[in-house]
Amino acid sequence: MQDTDARGSSPAFLRPQNGSSHRSAGYVPGRIAPLRPPPPSQSHASAEFTSARQEARATFASLPSGQNHPQAEANKHKNTLICFAISSLSLFLALGIFLGIASKYAPDENCPDQNPRLTNWNPGKDPEKRVIIKKGDLFRLNSDATVHSIVIQDGGLLVFGDDKEGSKNITLRTRFILIKDGGMLHVGAEKCRYKSKATIILYGKSNEDADVPEFGKKFIGVGPEGTLELHGHQKLSWTLLSKSVNFSGLACGHYSFKKNFSRGLNVRVIDQDTASVLEVLKFDTHDFSEESLKLQNLLKNRSPGRIIAIAVGDSAAKNLLEETRITIQNLLGSKFVRGLSYRQAWAFVGVIGGGNSSCNESVRDYENHSTGGKALAQKEFFTVDGQKFVVRAYSEWNDGVPISGFQVEPIDGVILNLLDDVSSWEPGDQIVVASTDYSMYQTEEFTLLPCPECTKHQVKVKEKPQFPHVGEVIDGVDMRAEVGVLTRNILIKGETEKTCYREKECQFFNYDTFGGHIKILKNFTSVHLSYVELKQMGQQQIGSYPVHFHLCGDVDEKGGYSFKTYIEGLSIHHCFSRCVTIHATNGLLIKDTIGYDTLGHCFFIEDGIEQRNTLFHNLGLVTKPGTILPTDRNSSMCIGIRDKVYGSYVPVPATDCMAVSTFWISHPNNHLISNAAAGSQDAGIWYLFHRIATGDSHSLAIETKSELTPLGIFYNNRVHSNFKAGLFIDKGVKTTNASADDPREYLCLDNNARFRPHQDADPEKPRVAALIDRLISFKNNDHGAWVRGGDILIQNSGVMIED
C-alpha cells in the first residue's frame, strides 16, 4: 500500500496543519493562467503570402535585364524572411492548438480526485477487513466498498472519485473512519465541489465491538493533525414561502362527497379559477317535473365557464323533461342525456358553453339491482394560479344500493411559490415546510417533481399538503413559513436496526436511536464541511452527536487557522441526538444549516465558556425531547430517569426538565444572525448564562462571569411554533451535583438560577440583565405573535424572561 514517488515528496493535494500550503510561492488557488490570443487563421496567412509573392513576381518582371541579378538576390532574402514568418506563424498556431487541447484535458489542481499521484483503490466488500491508509498511500475510491473500519494516518490520503458529468454513485460502508496524524479524507473541495453521488454509511450495533478511545463506535473521527474536507454541490439551503399553501393545495381544500339513495340529479357548480365548489344542489327529476325546470333555469342563468358536475342517484329519468335534456345537450355538450332511461347510472363533467370538447360523461345500464360497473366522468382543469385539478362525478348501483358522489382534488403535484431563486433544487429532492400554527407537528415533508412550467421561484411537490402554511406578511408580522431542502449529493448516514433494542432508550422510543456521529478533536489540521446531508446520526449518550467539535479551543485565526473552520449548508435531519454541538470551541462559523426532526437541544453551545462562534442563517425545526440532559427531557423521561438524583428524589417535570430548545446559547459572547427556530417541544432560543463552567470545561475556567459579559450580535432572528416559549432569557441550570442538601440532578432546570449582583461585580461593567431591552421590546397583537421590528420575530410562541 506504499506509493511514494522517486523524490519522496508529500502528495500534491495536502493541506498542512493550521491551513498553510505546500504550494510554491505565487500559487493562487482557483486561478487559471489565460491563454494568449490565437494567431491569425491559416486562410488569412495564406492570402498575405500569395499577395506578397505576386507583388514580388511583378517587381522582378518590371526590372531591366541588367538589374535582374541584384534584385534577384534581394528578392531571395525577402522570400527567405517571408518563409521564416510563415513557419513561425504555423508553429505558434500549432502551439496554440496544442495548449488548448492540453488545457481541456489537463487535471484541475483544485480538484482532489484529479491529483495525478492517486492510485485507484477498490477494496471490495469484506466486513472483516480493517484498512490502514498510511504514508505513501494515496487512494482514489471509484466503486462501492464495505470494510470493517478505515484508519487514515501518517500522510495517507483517501479521495472519492468524481467526473465532470457527475455520473458516479459511490457508497462506502464501514463501522468507523478515523483520521489522524496527517491523514486526510477528501470528497470534493471548496473550489471544486463534488458533482457525483457519494454515500458513507456507518453501521454497527451498540453492543458490537469495543469502543475506540475518545470516539466510541460508529463514527467519522478527526484527531490531531487530521483533515476532513467534504464539499457537495452548492444549493440554496432554505427560503420562505411567498404565497400561502392551502390544505390539499387548493384554495378551499379538496372536496369529496358520497351518498346512497340521493334520488334524482345531484349537481355541483365549481369555480374553474379557484376549484372551489360554489353550489351543492339536488333535483328530483324522477318524481317532479318542476325540479326539471329548476335545473334548466340554473344552467341558463349561470355564467359561461362554470364547471358543472352531475351524477344520477337512484333514478332521474321519469320526469326529466325533454326541453331540459336539450338544454343540457346544447349548453354542456352531453351526448347521452337525451337517451337517459330508468335507473341508468349517468355521470357528467363539463363547462357551461364549452360544448362537446369540454365535457366527459359515462353511462351504465341497470341490470338486476346492479349496473355493469361505475359510471365515472372526470375532467382536468387549471386554476388561475396554474394549479392543475380534476373534477370527478360517479354513479352506480351496487347490490341494490344506488351510490353517487363527487371529487375535486389537485393532481400531478402542487406548486409552491417561494421567496428566493430555487433553481438549484432538483426533481427528487426532499424539502420540508415549517408549521405556521401553534403546533410544530404541522411541519410537512414533500418530494419535488419535474416542473417545466415553474419559474425559478416555484417548485412542484408530489404530496398533497395536509395543513395550511402561511406565506404572507400579516399586519406587519412576517408569518411566512420556512422551506428547506434536505437532499444533498454527499450523504453520511447511520445504519439502524428496524426496532429499538437498547433497554434504556426503548422505554421512551420505539425505534433504534444508535446512529452514527462525527467528532472533531483539538489540533486538527483542517475541517470544512459544506452541503452535506446527515441522516440517522447521533446517539442517545453524551458525546455522540451528528457534528461535534469537542474541546477544540480556537478554530479561527486566533488559533492559527488561516482558513477559518466552518460548516455550511448542512442538512441534519431525522437524527437522534442534537444537530451541531460546540463544546469548548471558539470561533466556529455555522451557516445555512438545517436541523430538522432531531432529539434534544439542536444547535448546542455546551459548557458556558464557548465564545466568538457565529450562527448565521440556520434553520431549526421539530426539535423533540431526548434523554441526555434533564433539560432535554419531557415529563415521562424526567420522572423515569433517576439514576443521577440523590436518594429517592422524584424529579418535578415543570421545574426540573421540559426545556428542550432549538438554540441553546450558554455564553453571551456568541453571534446569532438571521436564524429561524421554527418549532420545538419547549423553547426556540434559550440564553442561559452559567456562573461557572460546566461539564468537561469546569477545570478549564472555574468562573465564566457570563453575566458580566457583553452580549454578542443578536439580529433578525425568527422564532415560532414552540410549545412553551419562543425565547428563554436568564433561566439557568443547576451547576452542583446532587446531594442531601439539593437532591436534584446536575444540570437540571434551575428556577433559582437568576442573576443577582456578584459580590465582586464592577458596577460599570455591562450586565446581561441590563441588556434585555436590546433583545426584547415586544408588542402583542391579534395573531399570537411577539415582535420587535427588524431584530426578532416570535410568532405563535410565548416569551419567558426571568430576572
XYZ file of N, CA and C in Angstrom, residues 103-106 108 113-114 162-167 195-196:
45
model
N -5.114 22.054 -22.163
C -5.853 22.664 -21.053
C -7.206 22.012 -20.874
N -7.784 21.504 -21.963
C -9.096 20.855 -21.873
C -9.019 19.553 -21.096
N -7.937 18.818 -21.271
C -7.816 17.512 -20.649
C -6.868 17.490 -19.459
N -6.223 18.615 -19.166
C -5.303 18.654 -18.032
C -6.085 18.587 -16.730
N -7.428 19.476 -13.088
C -7.624 20.717 -12.343
C -6.989 20.535 -10.968
N -9.642 14.745 -6.595
C -9.669 13.447 -7.283
C -8.850 13.454 -8.564
N -8.388 14.632 -9.016
C -7.585 14.718 -10.234
C -6.091 14.785 -9.957
N -14.595 11.273 -8.835
C -15.666 12.102 -9.384
C -15.447 12.206 -10.896
N -16.374 12.775 -11.611
C -16.181 13.104 -13.015
C -16.983 14.354 -13.348
N -16.698 14.929 -14.506
C -17.318 16.204 -14.858
C -18.816 16.088 -15.045
N -19.274 14.901 -15.439
C -20.707 14.702 -15.655
C -21.443 14.384 -14.363
N -20.723 14.116 -13.277
C -21.360 13.739 -12.021
C -22.101 12.423 -12.114
N -21.549 11.487 -12.863
C -22.258 10.230 -13.129
C -21.928 9.115 -12.147
N -19.433 16.485 -7.683
C -20.567 16.514 -8.600
C -21.399 15.236 -8.562
N -20.774 14.120 -8.236
C -21.463 12.831 -8.267
C -22.195 12.591 -6.953
